[in-house]
JSON list of N, CA and C in Angstrom, two decimals:
[
{"chain": "A", "resi": 693, "resn": "MET", "atom": "N", "xyz": [125.31, 65.11, 86.43]},
{"chain": "A", "resi": 693, "resn": "MET", "atom": "CA", "xyz": [124.42, 64.88, 87.82]},
{"chain": "A", "resi": 693, "resn": "MET", "atom": "C", "xyz": [122.84, 64.40, 87.49]},
{"chain": "A", "resi": 694, "resn": "ALA", "atom": "N", "xyz": [122.29, 63.15, 87.71]},
{"chain": "A", "resi": 694, "resn": "ALA", "atom": "CA", "xyz": [120.96, 62.47, 87.87]},
{"chain": "A", "resi": 694, "resn": "ALA", "atom": "C", "xyz": [120.00, 63.87, 88.01]},
{"chain": "A", "resi": 695, "resn": "ASP", "atom": "N", "xyz": [118.84, 63.70, 87.69]},
{"chain": "A", "resi": 695, "resn": "ASP", "atom": "CA", "xyz": [117.83, 64.29, 88.53]},
{"chain": "A", "resi": 695, "resn": "ASP", "atom": "C", "xyz": [117.52, 63.43, 89.42]},
{"chain": "A", "resi": 696, "resn": "GLU", "atom": "N", "xyz": [117.24, 64.45, 90.56]},
{"chain": "A", "resi": 696, "resn": "GLU", "atom": "CA", "xyz": [116.51, 63.77, 91.30]},
{"chain": "A", "resi": 696, "resn": "GLU", "atom": "C", "xyz": [115.15, 63.46, 91.57]},
{"chain": "A", "resi": 697, "resn": "GLN", "atom": "N", "xyz": [114.46, 62.52, 92.10]},
{"chain": "A", "resi": 697, "resn": "GLN", "atom": "CA", "xyz": [113.08, 62.15, 92.29]},
{"chain": "A", "resi": 697, "resn": "GLN", "atom": "C", "xyz": [112.67, 63.31, 93.68]},
{"chain": "A", "resi": 698, "resn": "LEU", "atom": "N", "xyz": [111.85, 63.97, 93.44]},
{"chain": "A", "resi": 698, "resn": "LEU", "atom": "CA", "xyz": [111.25, 64.78, 94.26]},
{"chain": "A", "resi": 698, "resn": "LEU", "atom": "C", "xyz": [109.73, 64.33, 94.82]},
{"chain": "A", "resi": 699, "resn": "PRO", "atom": "N", "xyz": [109.64, 64.63, 95.61]},
{"chain": "A", "resi": 699, "resn": "PRO", "atom": "CA", "xyz": [108.39, 64.22, 96.55]},
{"chain": "A", "resi": 699, "resn": "PRO", "atom": "C", "xyz": [107.29, 65.06, 95.93]},
{"chain": "A", "resi": 700, "resn": "ALA", "atom": "N", "xyz": [105.83, 64.20, 95.73]},
{"chain": "A", "resi": 700, "resn": "ALA", "atom": "CA", "xyz": [104.81, 64.88, 94.85]},
{"chain": "A", "resi": 700, "resn": "ALA", "atom": "C", "xyz": [104.23, 66.19, 95.41]},
{"chain": "A", "resi": 701, "resn": "GLY", "atom": "N", "xyz": [103.93, 67.24, 94.51]},
{"chain": "A", "resi": 701, "resn": "GLY", "atom": "CA", "xyz": [104.02, 68.22, 94.79]},
{"chain": "A", "resi": 701, "resn": "GLY", "atom": "C", "xyz": [104.81, 69.79, 94.75]},
{"chain": "A", "resi": 702, "resn": "TRP", "atom": "N", "xyz": [106.00, 69.24, 94.33]},
{"chain": "A", "resi": 702, "resn": "TRP", "atom": "CA", "xyz": [107.37, 69.94, 94.30]},
{"chain": "A", "resi": 702, "resn": "TRP", "atom": "C", "xyz": [108.01, 69.68, 92.80]},
{"chain": "A", "resi": 703, "resn": "GLU", "atom": "N", "xyz": [108.49, 71.05, 92.72]},
{"chain": "A", "resi": 703, "resn": "GLU", "atom": "CA", "xyz": [109.03, 71.07, 91.37]},
{"chain": "A", "resi": 703, "resn": "GLU", "atom": "C", "xyz": [110.73, 72.07, 91.65]},
{"chain": "A", "resi": 704, "resn": "LYS", "atom": "N", "xyz": [111.74, 71.62, 90.96]},
{"chain": "A", "resi": 704, "resn": "LYS", "atom": "CA", "xyz": [113.02, 72.45, 90.95]},
{"chain": "A", "resi": 704, "resn": "LYS", "atom": "C", "xyz": [113.21, 73.27, 90.11]},
{"chain": "A", "resi": 705, "resn": "ARG", "atom": "N", "xyz": [113.43, 74.39, 90.54]},
{"chain": "A", "resi": 705, "resn": "ARG", "atom": "CA", "xyz": [113.38, 75.87, 89.68]},
{"chain": "A", "resi": 705, "resn": "ARG", "atom": "C", "xyz": [114.65, 76.15, 89.81]},
{"chain": "A", "resi": 706, "resn": "LEU", "atom": "N", "xyz": [115.29, 77.01, 89.01]},
{"chain": "A", "resi": 706, "resn": "LEU", "atom": "CA", "xyz": [116.84, 77.53, 88.78]},
{"chain": "A", "resi": 706, "resn": "LEU", "atom": "C", "xyz": [116.37, 79.16, 89.57]},
{"chain": "A", "resi": 707, "resn": "SER", "atom": "N", "xyz": [116.94, 79.80, 90.16]},
{"chain": "A", "resi": 707, "resn": "SER", "atom": "CA", "xyz": [116.81, 81.06, 90.39]},
{"chain": "A", "resi": 707, "resn": "SER", "atom": "C", "xyz": [117.47, 82.08, 89.56]},
{"chain": "A", "resi": 708, "resn": "ARG", "atom": "N", "xyz": [116.97, 82.96, 88.99]},
{"chain": "A", "resi": 708, "resn": "ARG", "atom": "CA", "xyz": [117.82, 83.86, 87.84]},
{"chain": "A", "resi": 708, "resn": "ARG", "atom": "C", "xyz": [118.70, 84.73, 88.68]},
{"chain": "A", "resi": 709, "resn": "SER", "atom": "N", "xyz": [118.27, 85.07, 90.06]},
{"chain": "A", "resi": 709, "resn": "SER", "atom": "CA", "xyz": [119.19, 86.41, 90.29]},
{"chain": "A", "resi": 709, "resn": "SER", "atom": "C", "xyz": [120.57, 85.54, 90.78]},
{"chain": "A", "resi": 710, "resn": "THR", "atom": "N", "xyz": [120.27, 84.25, 91.57]},
{"chain": "A", "resi": 710, "resn": "THR", "atom": "CA", "xyz": [121.87, 83.25, 92.12]},
{"chain": "A", "resi": 710, "resn": "THR", "atom": "C", "xyz": [122.24, 82.38, 91.43]},
{"chain": "A", "resi": 711, "resn": "GLY", "atom": "N", "xyz": [121.07, 81.90, 90.46]},
{"chain": "A", "resi": 711, "resn": "GLY", "atom": "CA", "xyz": [122.08, 80.91, 89.78]},
{"chain": "A", "resi": 711, "resn": "GLY", "atom": "C", "xyz": [121.91, 79.58, 90.26]},
{"chain": "A", "resi": 712, "resn": "GLN", "atom": "N", "xyz": [120.98, 79.49, 91.38]},
{"chain": "A", "resi": 712, "resn": "GLN", "atom": "CA", "xyz": [120.98, 78.43, 92.08]},
{"chain": "A", "resi": 712, "resn": "GLN", "atom": "C", "xyz": [120.06, 77.72, 92.43]},
{"chain": "A", "resi": 713, "resn": "HIS", "atom": "N", "xyz": [119.72, 76.22, 92.58]},
{"chain": "A", "resi": 713, "resn": "HIS", "atom": "CA", "xyz": [118.42, 75.48, 92.69]},
{"chain": "A", "resi": 713, "resn": "HIS", "atom": "C", "xyz": [117.57, 75.89, 93.77]},
{"chain": "A", "resi": 714, "resn": "TYR", "atom": "N", "xyz": [116.38, 76.07, 93.58]},
{"chain": "A", "resi": 714, "resn": "TYR", "atom": "CA", "xyz": [115.30, 76.02, 94.41]},
{"chain": "A", "resi": 714, "resn": "TYR", "atom": "C", "xyz": [114.21, 74.77, 94.49]},
{"chain": "A", "resi": 715, "resn": "TYR", "atom": "N", "xyz": [113.33, 74.98, 95.62]},
{"chain": "A", "resi": 715, "resn": "TYR", "atom": "CA", "xyz": [112.28, 73.73, 95.53]},
{"chain": "A", "resi": 715, "resn": "TYR", "atom": "C", "xyz": [110.87, 74.33, 95.68]},
{"chain": "A", "resi": 716, "resn": "LEU", "atom": "N", "xyz": [110.05, 74.44, 94.82]},
{"chain": "A", "resi": 716, "resn": "LEU", "atom": "CA", "xyz": [108.78, 75.43, 94.81]},
{"chain": "A", "resi": 716, "resn": "LEU", "atom": "C", "xyz": [107.35, 74.19, 95.37]},
{"chain": "A", "resi": 717, "resn": "ASN", "atom": "N", "xyz": [106.80, 74.54, 96.09]},
{"chain": "A", "resi": 717, "resn": "ASN", "atom": "CA", "xyz": [105.59, 74.22, 96.29]},
{"chain": "A", "resi": 717, "resn": "ASN", "atom": "C", "xyz": [104.79, 74.53, 95.17]},
{"chain": "A", "resi": 718, "resn": "ILE", "atom": "N", "xyz": [104.39, 73.20, 94.69]},
{"chain": "A", "resi": 718, "resn": "ILE", "atom": "CA", "xyz": [103.11, 73.79, 93.42]},
{"chain": "A", "resi": 718, "resn": "ILE", "atom": "C", "xyz": [101.84, 74.28, 94.21]},
{"chain": "A", "resi": 719, "resn": "TYR", "atom": "N", "xyz": [101.61, 74.02, 95.18]},
{"chain": "A", "resi": 719, "resn": "TYR", "atom": "CA", "xyz": [100.28, 74.12, 95.81]},
{"chain": "A", "resi": 719, "resn": "TYR", "atom": "C", "xyz": [100.04, 75.50, 96.67]},
{"chain": "A", "resi": 720, "resn": "THR", "atom": "N", "xyz": [101.01, 75.76, 97.48]},
{"chain": "A", "resi": 720, "resn": "THR", "atom": "CA", "xyz": [100.92, 76.72, 98.25]},
{"chain": "A", "resi": 720, "resn": "THR", "atom": "C", "xyz": [101.81, 78.16, 97.69]},
{"chain": "A", "resi": 721, "resn": "LYS", "atom": "N", "xyz": [102.98, 77.92, 96.26]},
{"chain": "A", "resi": 721, "resn": "LYS", "atom": "CA", "xyz": [103.93, 78.83, 96.20]},
{"chain": "A", "resi": 721, "resn": "LYS", "atom": "C", "xyz": [104.79, 79.03, 96.94]},
{"chain": "A", "resi": 722, "resn": "GLU", "atom": "N", "xyz": [105.22, 78.51, 97.94]},
{"chain": "A", "resi": 722, "resn": "GLU", "atom": "CA", "xyz": [106.26, 78.61, 98.91]},
{"chain": "A", "resi": 722, "resn": "GLU", "atom": "C", "xyz": [107.26, 78.13, 98.36]},
{"chain": "A", "resi": 723, "resn": "SER", "atom": "N", "xyz": [108.62, 78.85, 98.55]},
{"chain": "A", "resi": 723, "resn": "SER", "atom": "CA", "xyz": [109.82, 77.97, 98.02]},
{"chain": "A", "resi": 723, "resn": "SER", "atom": "C", "xyz": [110.86, 77.85, 99.19]},
{"chain": "A", "resi": 724, "resn": "GLN", "atom": "N", "xyz": [111.72, 77.15, 98.67]},
{"chain": "A", "resi": 724, "resn": "GLN", "atom": "CA", "xyz": [112.94, 76.41, 99.90]},
{"chain": "A", "resi": 724, "resn": "GLN", "atom": "C", "xyz": [113.89, 76.27, 99.27]},
{"chain": "A", "resi": 725, "resn": "TRP", "atom": "N", "xyz": [115.23, 76.49, 99.65]},
{"chain": "A", "resi": 725, "resn": "TRP", "atom": "CA", "xyz": [116.70, 75.92, 99.18]},
{"chain": "A", "resi": 725, "resn": "TRP", "atom": "C", "xyz": [116.76, 74.68, 99.45]},
{"chain": "A", "resi": 726, "resn": "ASP", "atom": "N", "xyz": [116.61, 74.01, 100.40]},
{"chain": "A", "resi": 726, "resn": "ASP", "atom": "CA", "xyz": [116.80, 72.50, 101.03]},
{"chain": "A", "resi": 726, "resn": "ASP", "atom": "C", "xyz": [115.84, 71.83, 100.08]},
{"chain": "A", "resi": 727, "resn": "VAL", "atom": "N", "xyz": [116.33, 70.62, 99.76]},
{"chain": "A", "resi": 727, "resn": "VAL", "atom": "CA", "xyz": [115.87, 69.80, 98.91]},
{"chain": "A", "resi": 727, "resn": "VAL", "atom": "C", "xyz": [114.65, 69.08, 100.18]},
{"chain": "A", "resi": 728, "resn": "PRO", "atom": "N", "xyz": [113.15, 69.08, 99.20]},
{"chain": "A", "resi": 728, "resn": "PRO", "atom": "CA", "xyz": [112.09, 68.42, 100.44]},
{"chain": "A", "resi": 728, "resn": "PRO", "atom": "C", "xyz": [112.00, 67.01, 100.57]},
{"chain": "A", "resi": 729, "resn": "ASP", "atom": "N", "xyz": [111.74, 66.28, 101.61]},
{"chain": "A", "resi": 729, "resn": "ASP", "atom": "CA", "xyz": [111.72, 65.16, 101.78]},
{"chain": "A", "resi": 729, "resn": "ASP", "atom": "C", "xyz": [110.54, 64.50, 102.47]},
{"chain": "A", "resi": 730, "resn": "LYS", "atom": "N", "xyz": [109.48, 65.27, 101.78]},
{"chain": "A", "resi": 730, "resn": "LYS", "atom": "CA", "xyz": [108.02, 64.82, 102.49]},
{"chain": "A", "resi": 730, "resn": "LYS", "atom": "C", "xyz": [106.80, 65.66, 100.99]},
{"chain": "A", "resi": 731, "resn": "PRO", "atom": "N", "xyz": [106.32, 64.39, 100.48]},
{"chain": "A", "resi": 731, "resn": "PRO", "atom": "CA", "xyz": [105.07, 64.95, 99.62]},
{"chain": "A", "resi": 731, "resn": "PRO", "atom": "C", "xyz": [104.24, 66.19, 100.39]},
{"chain": "A", "resi": 732, "resn": "THR", "atom": "N", "xyz": [103.57, 67.13, 99.47]},
{"chain": "A", "resi": 732, "resn": "THR", "atom": "CA", "xyz": [102.95, 68.15, 99.88]},
{"chain": "A", "resi": 732, "resn": "THR", "atom": "C", "xyz": [101.38, 67.98, 99.18]},
{"chain": "A", "resi": 733, "resn": "LYS", "atom": "N", "xyz": [100.18, 68.31, 99.80]},
{"chain": "A", "resi": 733, "resn": "LYS", "atom": "CA", "xyz": [98.89, 68.27, 99.03]},
{"chain": "A", "resi": 733, "resn": "LYS", "atom": "C", "xyz": [98.50, 69.60, 98.69]},
{"chain": "A", "resi": 734, "resn": "PRO", "atom": "N", "xyz": [97.35, 69.63, 98.05]},
{"chain": "A", "resi": 734, "resn": "PRO", "atom": "CA", "xyz": [96.42, 70.84, 97.57]},
{"chain": "A", "resi": 734, "resn": "PRO", "atom": "C", "xyz": [96.26, 71.12, 99.04]},
{"chain": "A", "resi": 735, "resn": "VAL", "atom": "N", "xyz": [95.86, 72.88, 99.15]},
{"chain": "A", "resi": 735, "resn": "VAL", "atom": "CA", "xyz": [95.71, 73.36, 100.25]},
{"chain": "A", "resi": 735, "resn": "VAL", "atom": "C", "xyz": [94.00, 73.32, 100.01]},
{"chain": "A", "resi": 736, "resn": "SER", "atom": "N", "xyz": [93.22, 73.18, 100.60]},
{"chain": "A", "resi": 736, "resn": "SER", "atom": "CA", "xyz": [91.66, 73.36, 100.54]},
{"chain": "A", "resi": 736, "resn": "SER", "atom": "C", "xyz": [91.23, 74.67, 100.61]},
{"chain": "A", "resi": 737, "resn": "SER", "atom": "N", "xyz": [90.17, 75.41, 100.18]},
{"chain": "A", "resi": 737, "resn": "SER", "atom": "CA", "xyz": [90.27, 76.50, 100.24]},
{"chain": "A", "resi": 737, "resn": "SER", "atom": "C", "xyz": [88.84, 77.08, 100.39]},
{"chain": "A", "resi": 738, "resn": "SER", "atom": "N", "xyz": [88.22, 77.82, 101.51]},
{"chain": "A", "resi": 738, "resn": "SER", "atom": "CA", "xyz": [86.97, 77.73, 101.52]},
{"chain": "A", "resi": 738, "resn": "SER", "atom": "C", "xyz": [86.32, 79.31, 101.15]},
{"chain": "A", "resi": 739, "resn": "GLY", "atom": "N", "xyz": [87.82, 79.91, 100.76]},
{"chain": "A", "resi": 739, "resn": "GLY", "atom": "CA", "xyz": [87.23, 81.59, 99.76]},
{"chain": "A", "resi": 739, "resn": "GLY", "atom": "C", "xyz": [87.51, 81.54, 98.44]},
{"chain": "A", "resi": 740, "resn": "PRO", "atom": "N", "xyz": [87.32, 82.73, 97.92]},
{"chain": "A", "resi": 740, "resn": "PRO", "atom": "CA", "xyz": [87.66, 82.73, 96.63]},
{"chain": "A", "resi": 740, "resn": "PRO", "atom": "C", "xyz": [89.20, 83.11, 96.51]},
{"chain": "A", "resi": 741, "resn": "GLU", "atom": "N", "xyz": [90.05, 82.75, 95.31]},
{"chain": "A", "resi": 741, "resn": "GLU", "atom": "CA", "xyz": [91.39, 82.90, 94.79]},
{"chain": "A", "resi": 741, "resn": "GLU", "atom": "C", "xyz": [91.83, 84.18, 95.65]},
{"chain": "A", "resi": 742, "resn": "GLN", "atom": "N", "xyz": [93.39, 84.31, 95.74]},
{"chain": "A", "resi": 742, "resn": "GLN", "atom": "CA", "xyz": [93.85, 85.10, 96.13]},
{"chain": "A", "resi": 742, "resn": "GLN", "atom": "C", "xyz": [94.16, 86.40, 95.25]},
{"chain": "A", "resi": 743, "resn": "VAL", "atom": "N", "xyz": [93.93, 87.44, 95.40]},
{"chain": "A", "resi": 743, "resn": "VAL", "atom": "CA", "xyz": [94.28, 88.48, 94.38]},
{"chain": "A", "resi": 743, "resn": "VAL", "atom": "C", "xyz": [95.08, 89.76, 95.10]},
{"chain": "A", "resi": 744, "resn": "GLN", "atom": "N", "xyz": [95.92, 89.77, 94.06]},
{"chain": "A", "resi": 744, "resn": "GLN", "atom": "CA", "xyz": [96.98, 91.14, 94.39]},
{"chain": "A", "resi": 744, "resn": "GLN", "atom": "C", "xyz": [96.91, 92.20, 93.77]},
{"chain": "A", "resi": 745, "resn": "CYS", "atom": "N", "xyz": [96.63, 93.34, 94.58]},
{"chain": "A", "resi": 745, "resn": "CYS", "atom": "CA", "xyz": [96.61, 94.67, 93.43]},
{"chain": "A", "resi": 745, "resn": "CYS", "atom": "C", "xyz": [97.37, 95.70, 94.22]},
{"chain": "A", "resi": 746, "resn": "SER", "atom": "N", "xyz": [98.17, 95.96, 93.37]},
{"chain": "A", "resi": 746, "resn": "SER", "atom": "CA", "xyz": [99.36, 96.88, 93.81]},
{"chain": "A", "resi": 746, "resn": "SER", "atom": "C", "xyz": [99.12, 98.65, 93.17]},
{"chain": "A", "resi": 747, "resn": "HIS", "atom": "N", "xyz": [97.80, 98.96, 92.79]},
{"chain": "A", "resi": 747, "resn": "HIS", "atom": "CA", "xyz": [97.57, 100.15, 92.32]},
{"chain": "A", "resi": 747, "resn": "HIS", "atom": "C", "xyz": [96.25, 99.90, 92.06]},
{"chain": "A", "resi": 748, "resn": "LEU", "atom": "N", "xyz": [95.44, 101.05, 92.63]},
{"chain": "A", "resi": 748, "resn": "LEU", "atom": "CA", "xyz": [94.02, 101.24, 92.63]},
{"chain": "A", "resi": 748, "resn": "LEU", "atom": "C", "xyz": [93.65, 102.52, 92.44]},
{"chain": "A", "resi": 749, "resn": "LEU", "atom": "N", "xyz": [92.79, 102.83, 91.27]},
{"chain": "A", "resi": 749, "resn": "LEU", "atom": "CA", "xyz": [92.68, 104.40, 91.15]},
{"chain": "A", "resi": 749, "resn": "LEU", "atom": "C", "xyz": [91.10, 104.60, 91.49]},
{"chain": "A", "resi": 750, "resn": "VAL", "atom": "N", "xyz": [91.07, 105.47, 92.34]},
{"chain": "A", "resi": 750, "resn": "VAL", "atom": "CA", "xyz": [89.34, 105.85, 92.55]},
{"chain": "A", "resi": 750, "resn": "VAL", "atom": "C", "xyz": [89.20, 107.09, 92.25]},
{"chain": "A", "resi": 751, "resn": "LYS", "atom": "N", "xyz": [88.15, 107.35, 91.90]},
{"chain": "A", "resi": 751, "resn": "LYS", "atom": "CA", "xyz": [88.02, 108.68, 90.98]},
{"chain": "A", "resi": 751, "resn": "LYS", "atom": "C", "xyz": [86.87, 109.36, 92.30]},
{"chain": "A", "resi": 752, "resn": "HIS", "atom": "N", "xyz": [86.90, 111.03, 92.45]},
{"chain": "A", "resi": 752, "resn": "HIS", "atom": "CA", "xyz": [86.17, 111.28, 93.16]},
{"chain": "A", "resi": 752, "resn": "HIS", "atom": "C", "xyz": [85.20, 112.17, 92.50]},
{"chain": "A", "resi": 753, "resn": "LYS", "atom": "N", "xyz": [84.08, 112.63, 93.27]},
{"chain": "A", "resi": 753, "resn": "LYS", "atom": "CA", "xyz": [83.07, 113.54, 92.05]},
{"chain": "A", "resi": 753, "resn": "LYS", "atom": "C", "xyz": [83.50, 114.62, 92.05]},
{"chain": "A", "resi": 754, "resn": "ASP", "atom": "N", "xyz": [84.47, 115.77, 92.11]},
{"chain": "A", "resi": 754, "resn": "ASP", "atom": "CA", "xyz": [85.25, 116.41, 91.50]},
{"chain": "A", "resi": 754, "resn": "ASP", "atom": "C", "xyz": [86.41, 116.50, 90.73]},
{"chain": "A", "resi": 755, "resn": "SER", "atom": "N", "xyz": [86.59, 115.13, 90.34]},
{"chain": "A", "resi": 755, "resn": "SER", "atom": "CA", "xyz": [87.45, 114.95, 89.52]},
{"chain": "A", "resi": 755, "resn": "SER", "atom": "C", "xyz": [87.21, 115.54, 87.87]},
{"chain": "A", "resi": 756, "resn": "ARG", "atom": "N", "xyz": [88.00, 115.94, 87.15]},
{"chain": "A", "resi": 756, "resn": "ARG", "atom": "CA", "xyz": [88.05, 116.45, 85.98]},
{"chain": "A", "resi": 756, "resn": "ARG", "atom": "C", "xyz": [87.74, 115.71, 85.01]},
{"chain": "A", "resi": 757, "resn": "ARG", "atom": "N", "xyz": [87.62, 114.26, 85.08]},
{"chain": "A", "resi": 757, "resn": "ARG", "atom": "CA", "xyz": [87.20, 113.14, 84.12]},
{"chain": "A", "resi": 757, "resn": "ARG", "atom": "C", "xyz": [86.58, 112.33, 84.98]},
{"chain": "A", "resi": 758, "resn": "PRO", "atom": "N", "xyz": [85.01, 112.35, 85.70]},
{"chain": "A", "resi": 758, "resn": "PRO", "atom": "CA", "xyz": [84.62, 111.59, 86.47]},
{"chain": "A", "resi": 758, "resn": "PRO", "atom": "C", "xyz": [84.06, 110.29, 86.06]},
{"chain": "A", "resi": 759, "resn": "SER", "atom": "N", "xyz": [83.88, 110.62, 84.62]},
{"chain": "A", "resi": 759, "resn": "SER", "atom": "CA", "xyz": [83.62, 109.30, 84.14]},
{"chain": "A", "resi": 759, "resn": "SER", "atom": "C", "xyz": [84.36, 107.86, 83.92]},
{"chain": "A", "resi": 760, "resn": "SER", "atom": "N", "xyz": [83.91, 107.03, 83.49]},
{"chain": "A", "resi": 760, "resn": "SER", "atom": "CA", "xyz": [85.03, 106.02, 83.62]},
{"chain": "A", "resi": 760, "resn": "SER", "atom": "C", "xyz": [84.81, 105.57, 82.18]},
{"chain": "A", "resi": 761, "resn": "TRP", "atom": "N", "xyz": [86.09, 104.67, 81.55]},
{"chain": "A", "resi": 761, "resn": "TRP", "atom": "CA", "xyz": [85.80, 104.58, 79.99]},
{"chain": "A", "resi": 761, "resn": "TRP", "atom": "C", "xyz": [85.07, 103.45, 79.96]},
{"chain": "A", "resi": 762, "resn": "ARG", "atom": "N", "xyz": [84.51, 102.73, 81.05]},
{"chain": "A", "resi": 762, "resn": "ARG", "atom": "CA", "xyz": [83.69, 101.38, 80.79]},
{"chain": "A", "resi": 762, "resn": "ARG", "atom": "C", "xyz": [82.16, 101.89, 81.38]},
{"chain": "A", "resi": 763, "resn": "GLU", "atom": "N", "xyz": [82.01, 102.41, 82.06]},
{"chain": "A", "resi": 763, "resn": "GLU", "atom": "CA", "xyz": [80.66, 102.82, 82.50]},
{"chain": "A", "resi": 763, "resn": "GLU", "atom": "C", "xyz": [80.77, 104.63, 82.29]},
{"chain": "A", "resi": 764, "resn": "GLU", "atom": "N", "xyz": [79.70, 104.91, 81.93]},
{"chain": "A", "resi": 764, "resn": "GLU", "atom": "CA", "xyz": [79.65, 106.48, 81.77]},
{"chain": "A", "resi": 764, "resn": "GLU", "atom": "C", "xyz": [79.29, 107.13, 83.36]},
{"chain": "A", "resi": 765, "resn": "ASN", "atom": "N", "xyz": [78.53, 106.39, 84.00]},
{"chain": "A", "resi": 765, "resn": "ASN", "atom": "CA", "xyz": [78.37, 107.03, 85.69]},
{"chain": "A", "resi": 765, "resn": "ASN", "atom": "C", "xyz": [79.17, 106.09, 86.66]},
{"chain": "A", "resi": 766, "resn": "ILE", "atom": "N", "xyz": [79.82, 106.66, 87.28]},
{"chain": "A", "resi": 766, "resn": "ILE", "atom": "CA", "xyz": [80.43, 105.91, 88.55]},
{"chain": "A", "resi": 766, "resn": "ILE", "atom": "C", "xyz": [79.48, 105.83, 89.61]},
{"chain": "A", "resi": 767, "resn": "ILE", "atom": "N", "xyz": [78.95, 104.86, 90.33]},
{"chain": "A", "resi": 767, "resn": "ILE", "atom": "CA", "xyz": [78.24, 104.68, 91.52]},
{"chain": "A", "resi": 767, "resn": "ILE", "atom": "C", "xyz": [78.99, 104.76, 92.46]},
{"chain": "A", "resi": 768, "resn": "ARG", "atom": "N", "xyz": [78.86, 105.48, 93.56]},
{"chain": "A", "resi": 768, "resn": "ARG", "atom": "CA", "xyz": [80.01, 105.49, 94.91]},
{"chain": "A", "resi": 768, "resn": "ARG", "atom": "C", "xyz": [79.33, 104.34, 95.84]},
{"chain": "A", "resi": 769, "resn": "TYR", "atom": "N", "xyz": [79.48, 103.69, 96.68]},
{"chain": "A", "resi": 769, "resn": "TYR", "atom": "CA", "xyz": [78.80, 103.33, 97.83]},
{"chain": "A", "resi": 769, "resn": "TYR", "atom": "C", "xyz": [79.54, 103.64, 99.06]}
]
């Protein structure tokens, strides 16, 4: 089977869980199973890049080790 020509901004990927192909919008990182029929454009951003945090450690003043390995004193706001 010949490789299909995808519209600009899309990549064809292989799902590790299903073994089926899916299509990834390289700008929004959204995916879909159906072959895209229209090109996509970069999304303009007025703010900072999106950041995901799955764990955040906050030390309190009565912690057994209130100092940080990066900074001797931790300033709480």
